[in-house]
Structures are given as structure tokens and as C-alpha cells.
Amino acid sequence: TRLQGDWSSDVCSSDLIRTQIELLDRYWNERVIRNDAQGDARETVLRAIADSMFKSRLLHASRAVVNADANSSAVLADLLSADILQHYAVTSTDGHGRNTLKFPHHLLFDYALSRLLFRVDHQSLVKVIADDPDCVVAFRPSLVLHFRYTWAANPGSHASFWNLLLTVESEPKIPLVGKIIAPTVAVESFQEVADFDQFFETVRVSLADADRRKTMVRIVSHLTGAQAARGKINRNDHGAEAQRWGAFAAALSEHPDAFAYPLRHLLSML
């Protein structure tokens, strides 16, 4: 893609990039943060623009949302020159294109919102979503990117991811379509049996509490449902995927009274 081409011109091609979120983080560090002590200023301008897009549900924002001081004007000119932002093309000839800004690529738009608006503490993010529940549909790609970022933040335990998933699931104002995003990311990212160890430890200490038990049952149902949406579990990769999900089923079988239905659903896919 064009974004990948732009990135490859800035970052040494010998650097190992394993995931989309690593590519985007590297791109952002090279093109926005840089090494000139102006990264915060550039992100401040971009955050104002991203916030305007979030609130308006539009893929463009007025230039007026950026403070009209000399420093902000210079930063904005820099971002336009670096092609992080572009003037919004209009069909009329009234000159309003210069006064309206957009990101040059939909993926950069999704990533900017994810990084600038959603990379906050878990409670703050849940409040943002709960106060504006429709955003889980309007900005689902940005939320997916944020959950992928959180998954990668603690390799091995993924503790931050599981804590965020639990916090989201526990918020009654977030609709179901928003609560299945994180489980879907977990299923897509499931590579090692140990990836779910932290989650099942939380399950074990939560089942004695009636409310938390219900929450855990819902999460497990979301996880097995996300796998069902992907289709039958693959048996043609030397059994690696089947082994992972077999271990998941074994963990569920330790609590058959709580997880009988999702366990039966999962076993039907093995």
C-alpha cells in the first residue's frame, strides 16, 4: 500500500516488523514524533483534529480546530508537508478545500484516532465509549487497533489486555457489538496456549462471586463465538491450532457448571 511504501522510505528495511501495529507505531515515530523535540506539538495538533473528527463523525475537520497561533500554524504546515495531513479536496472552486483537513489514508485515520484518543487508562477509555456508545460502530477499526496494541503491550501474560476486556464487559452502557471487539482480537491473536493463562487465572478467582461469574460466562461465550465466526478449527497446521483450542477446552472443563454451553460449542469445532 501507499502507507507501507512511505514507511519503507523512512525505516531501514532490515528492521523486523512482525505485526500491523508495529508497522504503524514505527511509521508514526518516524513521521510524527521524530527526533526534533517537536513530537508533542505535532501530536497536540493532530489530537485536536482527530477529536473533531470523532465528535462530528466525519473524515475531515475544519482547520479552525487548530489554535491559530504562530507555533500551531508552523506545526500544521509541517504536518501538511510531511503528508500526515492533506487539504480536503472539494468539487467547488470557493477555496474551502484549504480550510478543511483530512488524513491521506483511511488506515492512518484509524490509527490516529486509536493512538491519540484511545491510548488512555482503561477507565478513561471505557468512559469515552460508555458516554458515546455508537462509537463502537463508527470507529470499530480504531478500537480494533487499540486492542491489538494492548494485546502486544504485555507479551506472554497480556495482562493489560485482559484487564481492559474485563472492564469493558463490566460496563452496562457499552452495547454488545462493542463488547465482542476485544474477544475477537484475542481469538485472532491466539498463538500460544499460555496466551490465555492470565485470563483463566482471573476466571478461577472470580467464579465464587455471582456477578463476576456471569461476566466470565459472557466473555467465554464471546471468545467461542468469535472462533465460530472464523469457521472450523484448522487441523492442517500440524495440529497447532487444535492443540491451542484443546487446551482452552480443557481449562473450561474444570468448571463445567459455569461453561457447559460454550464448552459444547467449542468441542463441536474441534
Coordinates of C-alpha atoms in Angstrom, one line a residue:
T1 CA 0.0 0.0 0.0
R2 CA 1.0 3.6 -0.2
L3 CA 1.3 3.8 3.5
Q4 CA 3.7 0.9 3.5
G5 CA 5.7 2.5 0.7
D6 CA 6.0 5.7 2.6
W7 CA 7.1 3.9 5.7
S8 CA 9.7 1.8 3.9
S9 CA 11.4 5.0 2.7
D10 CA 11.8 6.2 6.3
V11 CA 12.7 3.0 8.1
C12 CA 15.5 0.6 7.4
S13 CA 14.1 -2.4 5.5
S14 CA 16.2 -4.8 7.6
D15 CA 14.2 -3.9 10.8
L16 CA 11.9 -6.8 11.7
I17 CA 8.2 -5.7 11.7
R18 CA 6.0 -8.6 12.7
T19 CA 2.6 -7.0 13.1
Q20 CA 0.5 -4.3 11.6
I21 CA 0.5 -2.3 14.9
E22 CA 4.3 -2.4 14.9
L23 CA 4.4 -1.1 11.4
L24 CA 2.1 1.8 12.3
D25 CA 3.9 2.6 15.5
R26 CA 7.2 2.8 13.6
Y27 CA 5.7 4.9 10.9
W28 CA 4.3 7.3 13.4
N29 CA 7.5 7.5 15.3
E30 CA 9.4 8.3 12.1
R31 CA 7.0 10.7 10.6
V32 CA 5.3 12.4 13.6
I33 CA 7.4 12.0 16.7
R34 CA 10.9 12.2 15.0
N35 CA 13.9 13.4 17.0
D36 CA 13.5 17.1 17.0
A37 CA 11.7 17.7 20.3
Q38 CA 8.5 18.7 18.3
G39 CA 6.7 15.4 18.5
D40 CA 4.4 16.6 21.4
A41 CA 3.5 19.7 19.4
R42 CA 2.6 17.7 16.3
E43 CA 0.6 15.2 18.3
T44 CA -1.3 18.1 20.0
V45 CA -2.4 19.5 16.7
L46 CA -3.3 16.0 15.4
R47 CA -5.2 15.2 18.6
A48 CA -7.4 18.3 18.1
I49 CA -8.1 17.3 14.5
A50 CA -8.8 13.7 15.5
D51 CA -11.1 14.7 18.3
S52 CA -13.1 16.9 15.9
M53 CA -13.5 14.0 13.5
F54 CA -14.6 11.7 16.4
K55 CA -17.2 14.2 17.6
S56 CA -18.5 15.1 14.1
R57 CA -18.4 11.5 12.7
L58 CA -16.6 13.0 9.6
L59 CA -13.4 12.0 7.9
H60 CA -12.3 15.6 7.7
A61 CA -12.1 18.6 10.1
S62 CA -12.0 22.3 10.0
R63 CA -8.6 24.0 10.1
A64 CA -10.2 26.2 12.7
V65 CA -10.0 23.5 15.4
V66 CA -6.2 24.1 15.5
N67 CA -5.3 27.0 17.7
A68 CA -4.5 30.0 15.4
D69 CA -1.1 30.9 16.9
A70 CA 2.2 31.1 15.1
N71 CA 3.5 27.8 16.6
S72 CA 0.4 25.8 15.7
S73 CA 0.5 27.2 12.2
A74 CA 4.1 26.2 11.7
V75 CA 3.3 22.7 13.1
L76 CA 0.3 22.3 10.8
A77 CA 2.4 23.4 7.8
D78 CA 5.0 20.8 8.8
L79 CA 2.3 18.0 9.0
L80 CA 1.0 19.0 5.6
S81 CA 4.5 19.0 4.1
A82 CA 5.1 15.5 5.6
D83 CA 1.8 14.3 4.1
I84 CA 0.5 13.3 7.5
L85 CA -2.4 15.6 6.7
Q86 CA -3.8 16.8 3.5
H87 CA -6.2 19.5 2.4
Y88 CA -9.7 18.1 1.8
A89 CA -10.5 18.1 -1.9
V90 CA -13.7 19.8 -2.8
T91 CA -15.5 20.0 -6.2
S92 CA -16.4 23.7 -5.8
T93 CA -13.9 26.5 -6.5
D94 CA -14.8 28.5 -3.5
G95 CA -11.4 27.8 -1.8
H96 CA -12.8 25.9 1.2
G97 CA -10.5 23.0 0.5
R98 CA -7.6 24.8 2.2
N99 CA -9.7 25.2 5.3
T100 CA -10.6 21.6 5.7
L101 CA -8.1 18.9 6.6
K102 CA -8.1 15.1 6.4
F103 CA -5.7 12.2 6.8
P104 CA -4.3 10.9 3.4
H105 CA -5.2 7.2 4.1
H106 CA -8.1 5.6 5.9
L107 CA -5.7 3.4 7.8
L108 CA -3.8 6.4 9.1
F109 CA -7.1 7.9 10.1
D110 CA -8.0 4.8 12.1
Y111 CA -4.6 4.6 13.7
A112 CA -4.5 8.3 14.6
L113 CA -7.8 8.0 16.5
S114 CA -6.6 4.8 18.2
R115 CA -3.3 6.4 19.3
L116 CA -4.4 9.9 20.1
L117 CA -7.9 9.3 21.6
F118 CA -8.0 5.7 22.9
R119 CA -4.5 5.2 24.4
V120 CA -5.6 6.3 27.8
D121 CA -6.1 4.4 31.0
H122 CA -8.7 1.7 30.9
Q123 CA -11.3 3.5 33.0
S124 CA -11.0 6.7 30.9
L125 CA -11.4 4.7 27.7
V126 CA -14.4 2.8 29.0
K127 CA -16.0 6.2 29.9
V128 CA -15.4 7.5 26.4
I129 CA -17.2 4.5 25.0
A130 CA -20.0 4.5 27.5
D131 CA -20.6 8.2 27.0
D132 CA -20.8 7.7 23.2
P133 CA -21.9 4.0 22.6
D134 CA -22.4 4.5 18.9
C135 CA -18.7 5.0 18.5
V136 CA -18.1 1.2 18.7
V137 CA -19.7 1.0 15.3
A138 CA -18.4 4.3 13.8
F139 CA -14.8 3.7 15.0
R140 CA -14.6 0.0 15.3
P141 CA -11.3 -0.2 13.2
S142 CA -9.7 2.2 15.7
L143 CA -10.8 0.2 18.6
V144 CA -9.5 -3.0 17.0
L145 CA -6.1 -1.3 16.6
H146 CA -6.2 -0.3 20.2
F147 CA -7.0 -3.8 21.4
R148 CA -4.2 -5.2 19.2
Y149 CA -1.8 -2.6 20.7
T150 CA -2.9 -3.6 24.3
W151 CA -2.5 -7.3 23.5
A152 CA 1.1 -6.6 22.4
A153 CA 1.9 -4.4 25.4
N154 CA 2.5 -7.4 27.8
P155 CA 3.9 -10.3 25.8
G156 CA 3.2 -13.6 27.5
S157 CA 0.6 -12.6 30.0
H158 CA -1.3 -10.0 28.0
A159 CA -2.4 -8.7 31.5
S160 CA -3.3 -5.2 30.4
F161 CA -5.4 -6.6 27.6
W162 CA -7.4 -9.0 29.8
N163 CA -7.9 -6.2 32.4
L164 CA -9.3 -3.9 29.7
L165 CA -11.5 -6.7 28.3
L166 CA -13.0 -7.3 31.7
T167 CA -13.5 -3.6 32.3
V168 CA -15.3 -3.2 29.0
E169 CA -17.5 -6.3 29.6
S170 CA -18.5 -5.0 33.1
E171 CA -19.8 -1.6 31.8
P172 CA -23.5 -1.9 31.1
K173 CA -23.7 1.1 28.9
I174 CA -21.5 -0.5 26.2
P175 CA -23.5 -2.4 23.7
L176 CA -22.8 -6.0 22.7
V177 CA -21.3 -5.0 19.4
G178 CA -18.6 -3.1 21.4
K179 CA -18.1 -5.9 23.9
I180 CA -17.2 -8.5 21.2
I181 CA -14.3 -6.5 19.7
A182 CA -11.7 -7.4 22.3
P183 CA -12.6 -11.2 22.3
T184 CA -12.4 -11.2 18.5
V185 CA -8.9 -9.6 18.7
A186 CA -7.9 -12.2 21.3
V187 CA -9.0 -15.1 19.1
E188 CA -7.2 -13.7 16.1
S189 CA -4.1 -13.2 18.1
F190 CA -4.1 -16.6 19.9
Q191 CA -0.8 -18.2 19.1
E192 CA 0.4 -19.9 22.3
V193 CA -1.5 -21.9 24.9
A194 CA -0.1 -19.6 27.5
D195 CA -1.8 -16.5 25.9
F196 CA -4.9 -17.3 27.9
D197 CA -3.2 -18.3 31.2
Q198 CA -3.8 -14.9 32.8
F199 CA -7.5 -14.9 31.7
F200 CA -8.1 -18.4 33.2
E201 CA -6.4 -17.3 36.4
T202 CA -8.9 -14.5 36.6
V203 CA -11.7 -16.9 35.9
R204 CA -10.7 -19.2 38.8
V205 CA -10.7 -16.4 41.3
S206 CA -13.9 -14.9 40.0
L207 CA -16.4 -17.8 39.9
A208 CA -17.3 -17.6 43.6
D209 CA -18.8 -14.1 43.1
A210 CA -22.2 -14.3 41.3
D211 CA -21.8 -11.1 39.3
R212 CA -18.3 -11.8 38.2
R213 CA -19.2 -15.3 37.4
K214 CA -21.9 -14.0 34.9
T215 CA -19.3 -11.7 33.4
M216 CA -16.9 -14.5 32.9
V217 CA -19.5 -16.7 31.3
R218 CA -20.3 -13.9 28.9
I219 CA -16.7 -13.4 28.0
V220 CA -16.1 -17.1 27.3
S221 CA -19.2 -17.1 25.2
H222 CA -17.8 -14.1 23.2
L223 CA -14.5 -15.9 22.7
T224 CA -16.0 -19.2 21.5
G225 CA -18.4 -17.2 19.3
A226 CA -15.5 -15.3 17.8
Q227 CA -13.8 -18.6 16.9
A228 CA -17.1 -20.0 15.5
A229 CA -17.3 -16.9 13.2
R230 CA -13.8 -17.9 11.8
G231 CA -15.0 -21.4 11.0
K232 CA -13.8 -24.9 11.9
I233 CA -10.6 -25.1 13.8
N234 CA -7.7 -25.8 11.5
R235 CA -6.2 -29.3 11.7
N236 CA -3.8 -28.8 8.8
D237 CA -1.1 -26.8 10.5
H238 CA 0.4 -29.9 12.3
G239 CA -2.4 -29.6 14.9
A240 CA -1.1 -26.4 16.4
E241 CA -4.4 -24.5 16.4
A242 CA -6.3 -27.6 17.5
Q243 CA -3.8 -28.0 20.3
R244 CA -4.4 -24.4 21.5
W245 CA -8.1 -24.7 21.5
G246 CA -7.9 -28.2 23.0
A247 CA -6.1 -26.6 26.0
F248 CA -8.7 -23.9 26.1
A249 CA -11.5 -26.5 26.2
A250 CA -9.6 -28.4 29.0
A251 CA -9.5 -25.2 31.1
L252 CA -13.2 -24.7 30.6
S253 CA -13.9 -28.3 31.6
E254 CA -12.5 -27.6 35.0
H255 CA -15.7 -25.5 35.6
P256 CA -18.5 -27.4 33.7
D257 CA -21.3 -26.0 35.8
A258 CA -20.3 -22.5 34.6
F259 CA -19.2 -23.1 31.0
A260 CA -21.2 -26.1 29.8
Y261 CA -22.7 -24.3 26.8
P262 CA -19.6 -22.6 25.4
L263 CA -17.6 -25.7 26.1
R264 CA -20.1 -27.8 24.0
H265 CA -20.0 -25.1 21.3
L266 CA -16.2 -25.2 21.2
L267 CA -16.0 -29.0 21.2
S268 CA -18.2 -29.0 18.1
M269 CA -15.5 -27.1 16.3
L270 CA -12.6 -29.4 17.3

